[in-house]
Short mmCIF file of C-alpha atoms and ligand atoms in Angstrom, two decimals:
data_model
loop_
_atom_site.label_atom_id
_atom_site.label_comp_id
_atom_site.label_asym_id
_atom_site.label_seq_id
_atom_site.Cartn_x
_atom_site.Cartn_y
_atom_site.Cartn_z
CA UNK A 1300 -5.93 -18.70 -10.98
CA UNK A 1301 -3.76 -18.13 -7.92
CA UNK A 1302 -3.57 -21.05 -5.55
CA UNK A 1303 -2.32 -21.24 -2.02
CA UNK A 1304 0.21 -23.73 -0.73
CA UNK A 1305 0.76 -24.48 2.93
CA UNK A 1306 4.44 -23.89 3.67
CA UNK A 1307 4.56 -23.85 7.42
CA UNK A 1308 2.73 -23.82 10.70
CA UNK A 1309 3.22 -21.40 13.53
CA UNK A 1310 1.40 -21.52 16.85
CA UNK A 1311 -1.19 -23.84 15.35
CA UNK A 1312 -2.10 -21.44 12.53
CA UNK A 1313 -1.50 -22.44 8.94
CA UNK A 1314 0.74 -20.01 7.11
CA UNK A 1315 0.25 -20.16 3.37
CA UNK A 1316 2.31 -18.80 0.54
CA UNK A 1317 0.53 -17.51 -2.53
CA UNK A 1318 1.92 -18.87 -5.78
CA UNK A 1319 0.48 -17.73 -9.05
CA UNK A 1320 0.95 -19.27 -12.43
CA UNK A 1321 -0.73 -16.27 -14.08
CA UNK A 1322 0.29 -13.46 -11.74
CA UNK A 1323 -1.00 -10.14 -13.02
CA UNK A 1324 -0.38 -6.54 -12.14
CA UNK A 1325 0.02 -3.11 -13.67
CA UNK A 1326 3.81 -3.46 -14.08
CA UNK A 1327 3.55 -6.80 -15.91
CA UNK A 1328 3.72 -10.46 -14.96
CA UNK A 1329 7.36 -10.52 -13.83
CA UNK A 1330 6.86 -7.85 -11.15
CA UNK A 1331 3.57 -9.50 -10.18
CA UNK A 1332 5.29 -12.88 -9.79
CA UNK A 1333 8.02 -11.30 -7.67
CA UNK A 1334 5.47 -9.93 -5.19
CA UNK A 1335 3.40 -13.14 -5.30
CA UNK A 1336 6.45 -15.21 -4.40
CA UNK A 1337 7.14 -13.10 -1.29
CA UNK A 1338 3.71 -12.65 0.29
CA UNK A 1339 2.38 -14.94 2.98
CA UNK A 1340 -1.34 -15.52 3.48
CA UNK A 1341 -2.09 -15.64 7.19
CA UNK A 1342 -5.62 -16.94 7.80
CA UNK A 1343 -7.83 -15.46 10.51
CA UNK A 1344 -5.56 -12.49 11.29
CA UNK A 1345 -6.21 -10.02 12.84
CA UNK A 1346 -9.64 -11.61 13.28
CA UNK A 1347 -11.53 -14.68 12.10
CA UNK A 1348 -12.40 -14.63 8.41
CA UNK A 1349 -9.64 -12.22 7.34
CA UNK A 1350 -6.83 -13.58 5.14
CA UNK A 1351 -3.97 -11.25 6.04
CA UNK A 1352 -1.47 -10.53 3.26
CA UNK A 1353 1.87 -10.40 5.03
CA UNK A 1354 4.49 -8.63 2.90
CA UNK A 1355 7.29 -8.85 5.46
CA UNK A 1356 9.12 -11.51 3.38
CA UNK A 1357 9.27 -9.01 0.50
CA UNK A 1358 10.56 -6.24 2.78
CA UNK A 1359 13.14 -8.64 4.22
CA UNK A 1360 14.56 -9.63 0.82
CA UNK A 1361 16.87 -6.77 -0.11
CA UNK A 1362 17.13 -7.59 -3.79
CA UNK A 1363 13.40 -8.16 -4.28
CA UNK A 1364 12.52 -5.06 -2.27
CA UNK A 1365 14.86 -2.90 -4.34
CA UNK A 1366 13.37 -4.36 -7.53
CA UNK A 1367 9.79 -3.49 -6.55
CA UNK A 1368 10.82 0.03 -5.54
CA UNK A 1369 12.53 0.44 -8.93
CA UNK A 1370 9.39 -0.87 -10.67
CA UNK A 1371 7.21 1.68 -8.88
CA UNK A 1372 9.56 4.55 -9.75
CA UNK A 1373 9.81 3.39 -13.38
CA UNK A 1374 6.02 3.13 -13.70
CA UNK A 1375 5.36 6.67 -12.53
CA UNK A 1376 8.57 8.28 -13.80
CA UNK A 1377 11.03 9.77 -11.35
CA UNK A 1378 10.19 13.35 -12.36
CA UNK A 1379 6.40 12.93 -11.94
CA UNK A 1380 6.14 13.62 -8.19
CA UNK A 1381 7.58 16.05 -5.63
CA UNK A 1382 6.77 14.10 -2.45
CA UNK A 1383 5.79 10.57 -1.38
CA UNK A 1384 3.06 9.83 1.16
CA UNK A 1385 3.17 6.58 3.11
CA UNK A 1386 0.10 5.32 4.96
CA UNK A 1387 0.74 4.04 8.52
CA UNK A 1388 2.42 1.73 9.08
CA UNK A 1389 3.58 -0.58 6.30
CA UNK A 1390 3.19 2.20 3.74
CA UNK A 1391 6.00 4.03 5.56
CA UNK A 1392 8.47 1.30 4.56
CA UNK A 1393 7.64 1.61 0.86
CA UNK A 1394 7.36 5.41 0.86
CA UNK A 1395 10.72 5.96 2.55
CA UNK A 1396 12.49 3.74 0.03
CA UNK A 1397 10.88 5.54 -2.94
CA UNK A 1398 11.76 8.91 -1.41
CA UNK A 1399 15.39 7.87 -0.97
CA UNK A 1400 15.58 6.41 -4.49
CA UNK A 1401 14.24 9.58 -6.10
CA UNK A 1402 15.55 12.30 -3.78
CA UNK A 1403 12.12 13.62 -2.76
CA UNK A 1404 10.73 13.96 0.75
CA UNK A 1405 8.43 11.54 2.54
CA UNK A 1406 5.22 12.56 4.36
CA UNK A 1407 3.50 10.19 6.79
CA UNK A 1408 -0.29 9.87 6.95
CA UNK A 1409 -0.90 8.67 10.47
CA UNK A 1410 -3.61 7.22 12.65
CA UNK A 1411 -5.50 9.73 14.81
CA UNK A 1412 -3.63 11.40 17.65
CA UNK A 1413 -0.07 10.58 16.55
CA UNK A 1414 0.91 13.81 14.80
CA UNK A 1415 2.27 16.53 17.10
CA UNK A 1416 1.09 19.65 15.22
CA UNK A 1417 -2.09 20.98 13.56
CA UNK A 1418 -3.47 18.27 11.30
CA UNK A 1419 -6.34 17.58 8.92
CA UNK A 1420 -8.42 14.49 9.77
CA UNK A 1421 -10.43 12.15 7.58
CA UNK A 1422 -12.67 9.43 9.00
CA UNK A 1423 -13.95 6.41 7.13
CA UNK A 1424 -16.04 3.36 7.86
CA UNK A 1425 -14.48 0.04 8.75
CA UNK A 1426 -16.32 -3.26 8.81
CA UNK A 1427 -17.10 -2.51 12.47
CA UNK A 1428 -16.80 1.11 13.49
CA UNK A 1429 -14.69 3.91 12.14
CA UNK A 1430 -11.04 4.86 11.60
CA UNK A 1431 -9.41 8.27 11.33
CA UNK A 1432 -6.26 9.26 9.48
CA UNK A 1433 -4.38 12.56 9.76
CA UNK A 1434 -1.77 14.62 7.93
CA UNK A 1435 -0.01 17.78 9.06
CA UNK A 1436 -1.68 20.88 7.65
CA UNK A 1437 1.66 22.21 6.40
CA UNK A 1438 2.81 18.91 4.86
CA UNK A 1439 2.82 20.21 1.26
CA UNK A 1440 3.42 23.42 -0.57
CA UNK A 1441 0.57 24.35 -2.93
CA UNK A 1442 0.63 22.30 -6.10
CA UNK A 1443 3.05 19.70 -4.73
CA UNK A 1444 2.61 16.53 -6.83
CA UNK A 1445 2.22 13.66 -4.39
CA UNK A 1446 2.68 9.93 -4.96
CA UNK A 1447 0.68 7.95 -2.36
CA UNK A 1448 1.75 4.41 -1.44
CA UNK A 1449 0.53 1.58 0.76
CA UNK A 1450 1.14 -2.14 1.03
CA UNK A 1451 -2.38 -3.52 0.39
CA UNK A 1452 -5.51 -2.09 -1.27
CA UNK A 1453 -8.63 -3.80 0.09
CA UNK A 1454 -11.96 -1.91 0.13
CA UNK A 1455 -10.24 1.41 -0.67
CA UNK A 1456 -11.49 3.31 2.39
CA UNK A 1457 -7.98 3.97 3.70
CA UNK A 1458 -6.75 5.14 0.30
CA UNK A 1459 -9.80 7.35 -0.37
CA UNK A 1460 -9.35 9.09 3.00
CA UNK A 1461 -5.63 9.58 2.32
CA UNK A 1462 -6.15 11.05 -1.16
CA UNK A 1463 -8.72 13.41 0.36
CA UNK A 1464 -6.21 14.48 3.04
CA UNK A 1465 -3.49 15.13 0.45
CA UNK A 1466 -5.80 17.44 -1.48
CA UNK A 1467 -7.04 19.25 1.63
CA UNK A 1468 -3.42 19.91 2.62
CA UNK A 1469 -2.76 21.55 -0.77
CA UNK A 1470 -1.16 18.65 -2.63
CA UNK A 1471 -2.11 17.24 -6.03
CA UNK A 1472 -2.35 13.46 -6.25
CA UNK A 1473 0.20 12.34 -8.86
CA UNK A 1474 -0.45 8.63 -8.40
CA UNK A 1475 -1.45 5.84 -6.04
CA UNK A 1476 0.51 2.60 -5.79
CA UNK A 1477 0.10 -0.57 -3.77
CA UNK A 1478 2.17 -3.71 -3.73
CA UNK A 1479 -0.92 -5.92 -3.63
CA UNK A 1480 -4.56 -5.31 -4.58
CA UNK A 1481 -7.45 -7.51 -3.44
CA UNK A 1482 -9.56 -6.90 -6.53
CA UNK A 1483 -12.66 -8.73 -5.24
CA UNK A 1484 -13.12 -5.97 -2.63
CA UNK A 1485 -13.57 -3.27 -5.26
CA UNK A 1486 -11.04 -0.70 -4.00
CA UNK A 1487 -10.02 0.29 -7.53
CA UNK A 1488 -13.63 1.04 -8.49
CA UNK A 1489 -14.11 3.05 -5.32
CA UNK A 1490 -11.11 5.25 -6.14
CA UNK A 1491 -12.12 5.80 -9.79
CA UNK A 1492 -11.49 7.93 -11.80
CA UNK A 1493 -8.16 8.14 -10.01
CA UNK A 1494 -5.80 5.53 -11.44
CA UNK A 1495 -4.51 2.72 -9.23
CA UNK A 1496 -1.14 1.07 -9.82
CA UNK A 1497 -0.87 -2.37 -8.22
CA UNK A 1498 2.20 -4.56 -8.66
CA UNK A 1499 0.12 -7.67 -7.93
CA UNK A 1500 -3.64 -8.01 -8.37
CA UNK A 1501 -5.33 -11.04 -6.83
P1 AMP B 2282 -8.95 -0.81 2.99
O1 AMP B 2282 -9.18 0.54 3.61
O2 AMP B 2282 -10.08 -1.75 3.19
O3 AMP B 2282 -8.55 -0.69 1.53
O4 AMP B 2282 -7.73 -1.47 3.75
C1 AMP B 2282 -6.42 -1.14 3.41
C2 AMP B 2282 -5.54 -0.96 4.62
O5 AMP B 2282 -5.74 -2.01 5.56
C3 AMP B 2282 -4.10 -0.99 4.22
O6 AMP B 2282 -3.39 -0.02 4.99
C4 AMP B 2282 -3.64 -2.41 4.53
O7 AMP B 2282 -2.37 -2.41 5.12
C5 AMP B 2282 -4.68 -2.96 5.49
N1 AMP B 2282 -5.31 -4.22 5.03
C6 AMP B 2282 -6.60 -4.40 4.72
N2 AMP B 2282 -6.87 -5.67 4.40
C7 AMP B 2282 -5.67 -6.31 4.50
C8 AMP B 2282 -5.26 -7.67 4.27
N3 AMP B 2282 -6.13 -8.63 3.89
N4 AMP B 2282 -3.97 -7.97 4.45
C9 AMP B 2282 -3.08 -7.03 4.83
N5 AMP B 2282 -3.40 -5.74 5.06
C10 AMP B 2282 -4.68 -5.38 4.90
#
């Protein structure tokens, strides 16, 4: 079982680092351990009761970041997709690196009102209220195979809306990858039968 160790305190809030003796994920225990060693649990952010999974330490470690990008590309196969979609905002970081590593283009899926041209919109329920994501209508050519990436999979609402947008814009979903999956929130089940690839599942 993963356990949490307090490693520091900032502005009165405990910052915890997740260590796992049995880290698991779809690319094996080594990749899972790598992510687990570079994620910080921030309690009560952005609101009370939420344990925020902060992956900035992974992004900031050049060697570890390159390794996780290579793991994602190896898992899917570099010839299996024609474009990478990143979900705003942390998904952009991962998507751009995969795009550069494989020589394909990157397409942002953005929060409502940010895209300058005609866009498709998909709304989904949040714990309180609703959120809307958008993609440009001309983002893909018909049949484009699209790898979708984000940092964290929680309830799966964000991912489900994004996969829907990709298909409405003419793309075919080639895969969906996250660095970290919160399995107790059931996102993977919500996205079924589409496969989910998570480097670390907690
Ligand atoms: P969901 O739609 O519930 O699967 O939420 C996933 C989206 O919200 C992703 O874009 C994540 O970046 C963000 N998110 C949700 N829960 C967390 C969390 N506990 N820690 C970090 N990011 C989260």
